[in-house]
C-alpha cells in the first residue's frame, strides 16, 4: 500500500525565497483586512473570502518559513493563483452585489495585493518546477 508523503515527512527545500514569499503573503493579507467590513455589508460572500484570505495567507507564510516543502510551495502557488483569478473575475464579470467592480482597475488597495500575489505566484511556480526537476532550491530566485 502506497502512502502519500505528509507535510511533516516531506524533504525541506531550504529555498532562499521563502522569506520573500512569506512577506508577499502577509502583504496581501494586510491589504485585504481594511476592505473586510465594507465587503461584509455590501457582498457577504466577498467579505468572507477576504477573511479566509486574511487568515490563511499569514498561516501559509508561517508554514512556508517553518516547513519549506514542495507541497507548501504548491499550496502557495494555488492560493495566489486563485486570489489573482478572483481579482480578474471581479473586474471583468458583474458578480452579484459587486457589479460596480467591473472595470475598476485602479482601486488603491488592489495594487499591493495584486503585486504581492503575482510575485508570490511566480516565485512559487519557479520553486515547484525546480524541485520537480530534482534539485533543491537554495539560492533566491528573485
PDB file of C-alpha atoms in Angstrom, residues 12-131:
ATOM      1  CA  UNK A  12      12.862  20.523   3.226  1.00  0.00           C
ATOM      2  CA  UNK A  13      13.885  22.536   0.173  1.00  0.00           C
ATOM      3  CA  UNK A  14      15.726  25.304   2.041  1.00  0.00           C
ATOM      4  CA  UNK A  15      14.632  27.829  -0.546  1.00  0.00           C
ATOM      5  CA  UNK A  16      16.175  31.237  -0.153  1.00  0.00           C
ATOM      6  CA  UNK A  17      12.921  32.703  -1.438  1.00  0.00           C
ATOM      7  CA  UNK A  18      10.706  31.504   1.391  1.00  0.00           C
ATOM      8  CA  UNK A  19      11.114  34.740   3.379  1.00  0.00           C
ATOM      9  CA  UNK A  20      10.319  36.942   0.367  1.00  0.00           C
ATOM     10  CA  UNK A  21       7.207  34.932  -0.428  1.00  0.00           C
ATOM     11  CA  UNK A  22       6.173  34.882   3.244  1.00  0.00           C
ATOM     12  CA  UNK A  23       6.366  38.688   3.166  1.00  0.00           C
ATOM     13  CA  UNK A  24       4.241  38.702  -0.009  1.00  0.00           C
ATOM     14  CA  UNK A  25       1.610  36.535   1.677  1.00  0.00           C
ATOM     15  CA  UNK A  26       1.454  38.804   4.724  1.00  0.00           C
ATOM     16  CA  UNK A  27       1.311  41.896   2.479  1.00  0.00           C
ATOM     17  CA  UNK A  28      -1.624  40.510   0.528  1.00  0.00           C
ATOM     18  CA  UNK A  29      -3.450  39.592   3.728  1.00  0.00           C
ATOM     19  CA  UNK A  30      -2.844  43.063   5.189  1.00  0.00           C
ATOM     20  CA  UNK A  31      -4.135  44.730   2.016  1.00  0.00           C
ATOM     21  CA  UNK A  32      -7.418  42.814   2.292  1.00  0.00           C
ATOM     22  CA  UNK A  33      -8.097  43.477   6.003  1.00  0.00           C
ATOM     23  CA  UNK A  34      -9.294  47.116   5.621  1.00  0.00           C
ATOM     24  CA  UNK A  35     -11.811  46.015   2.980  1.00  0.00           C
ATOM     25  CA  UNK A  36     -13.454  43.235   5.003  1.00  0.00           C
ATOM     26  CA  UNK A  37     -16.065  45.362   6.793  1.00  0.00           C
ATOM     27  CA  UNK A  38     -17.231  47.127   3.652  1.00  0.00           C
ATOM     28  CA  UNK A  39     -17.497  43.862   1.732  1.00  0.00           C
ATOM     29  CA  UNK A  40     -19.285  42.035   4.558  1.00  0.00           C
ATOM     30  CA  UNK A  41     -22.048  44.644   4.420  1.00  0.00           C
ATOM     31  CA  UNK A  42     -22.029  45.014   0.624  1.00  0.00           C
ATOM     32  CA  UNK A  43     -21.447  41.423  -0.538  1.00  0.00           C
ATOM     33  CA  UNK A  44     -21.102  38.969   2.337  1.00  0.00           C
ATOM     34  CA  UNK A  45     -19.515  36.239   0.234  1.00  0.00           C
ATOM     35  CA  UNK A  46     -16.679  38.584  -0.787  1.00  0.00           C
ATOM     36  CA  UNK A  47     -16.173  39.705   2.819  1.00  0.00           C
ATOM     37  CA  UNK A  48     -15.979  36.081   3.954  1.00  0.00           C
ATOM     38  CA  UNK A  49     -13.489  35.316   1.170  1.00  0.00           C
ATOM     39  CA  UNK A  50     -11.356  38.253   2.358  1.00  0.00           C
ATOM     40  CA  UNK A  51     -11.486  36.922   5.937  1.00  0.00           C
ATOM     41  CA  UNK A  52     -10.375  33.494   4.726  1.00  0.00           C
ATOM     42  CA  UNK A  53      -7.511  35.074   2.770  1.00  0.00           C
ATOM     43  CA  UNK A  54      -6.534  37.333   5.705  1.00  0.00           C
ATOM     44  CA  UNK A  55      -6.263  34.280   7.968  1.00  0.00           C
ATOM     45  CA  UNK A  56      -4.927  31.704   5.503  1.00  0.00           C
ATOM     46  CA  UNK A  57      -2.116  33.746   3.924  1.00  0.00           C
ATOM     47  CA  UNK A  58      -0.282  34.573   7.196  1.00  0.00           C
ATOM     48  CA  UNK A  59      -0.652  30.935   8.264  1.00  0.00           C
ATOM     49  CA  UNK A  60       0.781  29.841   4.917  1.00  0.00           C
ATOM     50  CA  UNK A  61       3.632  32.334   5.385  1.00  0.00           C
ATOM     51  CA  UNK A  62       4.486  30.812   8.754  1.00  0.00           C
ATOM     52  CA  UNK A  63       4.242  27.265   7.429  1.00  0.00           C
ATOM     53  CA  UNK A  64       6.379  28.124   4.416  1.00  0.00           C
ATOM     54  CA  UNK A  65       9.143  29.507   6.622  1.00  0.00           C
ATOM     55  CA  UNK A  66       8.953  26.560   9.031  1.00  0.00           C
ATOM     56  CA  UNK A  67       8.105  23.736   6.579  1.00  0.00           C
ATOM     57  CA  UNK A  68       9.742  24.714   3.301  1.00  0.00           C
ATOM     58  CA  UNK A  69       8.483  21.749   1.270  1.00  0.00           C
ATOM     59  CA  UNK A  70       7.391  21.261  -2.327  1.00  0.00           C
ATOM     60  CA  UNK A  71       3.799  20.699  -1.136  1.00  0.00           C
ATOM     61  CA  UNK A  72       3.823  24.030   0.717  1.00  0.00           C
ATOM     62  CA  UNK A  73       5.117  25.773  -2.402  1.00  0.00           C
ATOM     63  CA  UNK A  74       2.372  24.106  -4.449  1.00  0.00           C
ATOM     64  CA  UNK A  75      -0.230  25.325  -1.937  1.00  0.00           C
ATOM     65  CA  UNK A  76       1.207  28.851  -2.116  1.00  0.00           C
ATOM     66  CA  UNK A  77       1.076  28.780  -5.920  1.00  0.00           C
ATOM     67  CA  UNK A  78      -2.541  27.563  -5.980  1.00  0.00           C
ATOM     68  CA  UNK A  79      -3.723  30.038  -3.329  1.00  0.00           C
ATOM     69  CA  UNK A  80      -2.113  33.004  -5.077  1.00  0.00           C
ATOM     70  CA  UNK A  81      -3.359  31.900  -8.490  1.00  0.00           C
ATOM     71  CA  UNK A  82      -6.888  31.740  -7.065  1.00  0.00           C
ATOM     72  CA  UNK A  83      -6.519  35.204  -5.490  1.00  0.00           C
ATOM     73  CA  UNK A  84      -5.326  36.718  -8.783  1.00  0.00           C
ATOM     74  CA  UNK A  85      -8.054  34.900 -10.695  1.00  0.00           C
ATOM     75  CA  UNK A  86     -10.720  36.160  -8.270  1.00  0.00           C
ATOM     76  CA  UNK A  87      -9.483  39.724  -8.735  1.00  0.00           C
ATOM     77  CA  UNK A  88      -9.589  39.397 -12.523  1.00  0.00           C
ATOM     78  CA  UNK A  89     -13.070  37.872 -12.472  1.00  0.00           C
ATOM     79  CA  UNK A  90     -14.451  40.700 -10.312  1.00  0.00           C
ATOM     80  CA  UNK A  91     -13.021  43.252 -12.751  1.00  0.00           C
ATOM     81  CA  UNK A  92     -14.378  41.505 -15.859  1.00  0.00           C
ATOM     82  CA  UNK A  93     -17.664  39.865 -14.774  1.00  0.00           C
ATOM     83  CA  UNK A  94     -20.538  41.590 -12.971  1.00  0.00           C
ATOM     84  CA  UNK A  95     -20.852  39.410  -9.879  1.00  0.00           C
ATOM     85  CA  UNK A  96     -23.874  39.745  -7.570  1.00  0.00           C
ATOM     86  CA  UNK A  97     -23.642  42.782  -5.275  1.00  0.00           C
ATOM     87  CA  UNK A  98     -20.218  43.863  -6.644  1.00  0.00           C
ATOM     88  CA  UNK A  99     -21.060  44.686 -10.244  1.00  0.00           C
ATOM     89  CA  UNK A 100     -19.523  48.140  -9.701  1.00  0.00           C
ATOM     90  CA  UNK A 101     -16.078  46.489  -9.531  1.00  0.00           C
ATOM     91  CA  UNK A 102     -16.183  45.736 -13.260  1.00  0.00           C
ATOM     92  CA  UNK A 103     -13.526  47.842 -14.940  1.00  0.00           C
ATOM     93  CA  UNK A 104     -12.294  49.275 -11.614  1.00  0.00           C
ATOM     94  CA  UNK A 105      -8.610  48.530 -12.207  1.00  0.00           C
ATOM     95  CA  UNK A 106      -7.379  51.468 -10.108  1.00  0.00           C
ATOM     96  CA  UNK A 107      -8.634  50.503  -6.627  1.00  0.00           C
ATOM     97  CA  UNK A 108      -5.646  51.621  -4.463  1.00  0.00           C
ATOM     98  CA  UNK A 109      -5.611  48.551  -2.180  1.00  0.00           C
ATOM     99  CA  UNK A 110      -5.530  46.227  -5.161  1.00  0.00           C
ATOM    100  CA  UNK A 111      -2.002  47.321  -6.127  1.00  0.00           C
ATOM    101  CA  UNK A 112      -0.091  45.929  -3.111  1.00  0.00           C
ATOM    102  CA  UNK A 113      -2.310  42.841  -3.000  1.00  0.00           C
ATOM    103  CA  UNK A 114      -2.025  42.043  -6.695  1.00  0.00           C
ATOM    104  CA  UNK A 115       1.703  42.806  -6.878  1.00  0.00           C
ATOM    105  CA  UNK A 116       2.471  40.586  -3.891  1.00  0.00           C
ATOM    106  CA  UNK A 117       0.211  37.786  -5.171  1.00  0.00           C
ATOM    107  CA  UNK A 118       1.774  37.838  -8.633  1.00  0.00           C
ATOM    108  CA  UNK A 119       5.300  37.849  -7.186  1.00  0.00           C
ATOM    109  CA  UNK A 120       4.462  35.013  -4.780  1.00  0.00           C
ATOM    110  CA  UNK A 121       2.847  33.046  -7.604  1.00  0.00           C
ATOM    111  CA  UNK A 122       5.811  33.488  -9.946  1.00  0.00           C
ATOM    112  CA  UNK A 123       8.392  32.540  -7.334  1.00  0.00           C
ATOM    113  CA  UNK A 124       6.303  29.603  -6.088  1.00  0.00           C
ATOM    114  CA  UNK A 125       5.950  28.240  -9.613  1.00  0.00           C
ATOM    115  CA  UNK A 126       9.711  28.572 -10.185  1.00  0.00           C
ATOM    116  CA  UNK A 127      10.458  26.738  -6.924  1.00  0.00           C
ATOM    117  CA  UNK A 128       7.944  23.971  -7.737  1.00  0.00           C
ATOM    118  CA  UNK A 129       9.410  23.485 -11.210  1.00  0.00           C
ATOM    119  CA  UNK A 130      12.949  23.429  -9.807  1.00  0.00           C
ATOM    120  CA  UNK A 131      12.043  20.954  -7.065  1.00  0.00           C
TER     121      UNK A 131
END
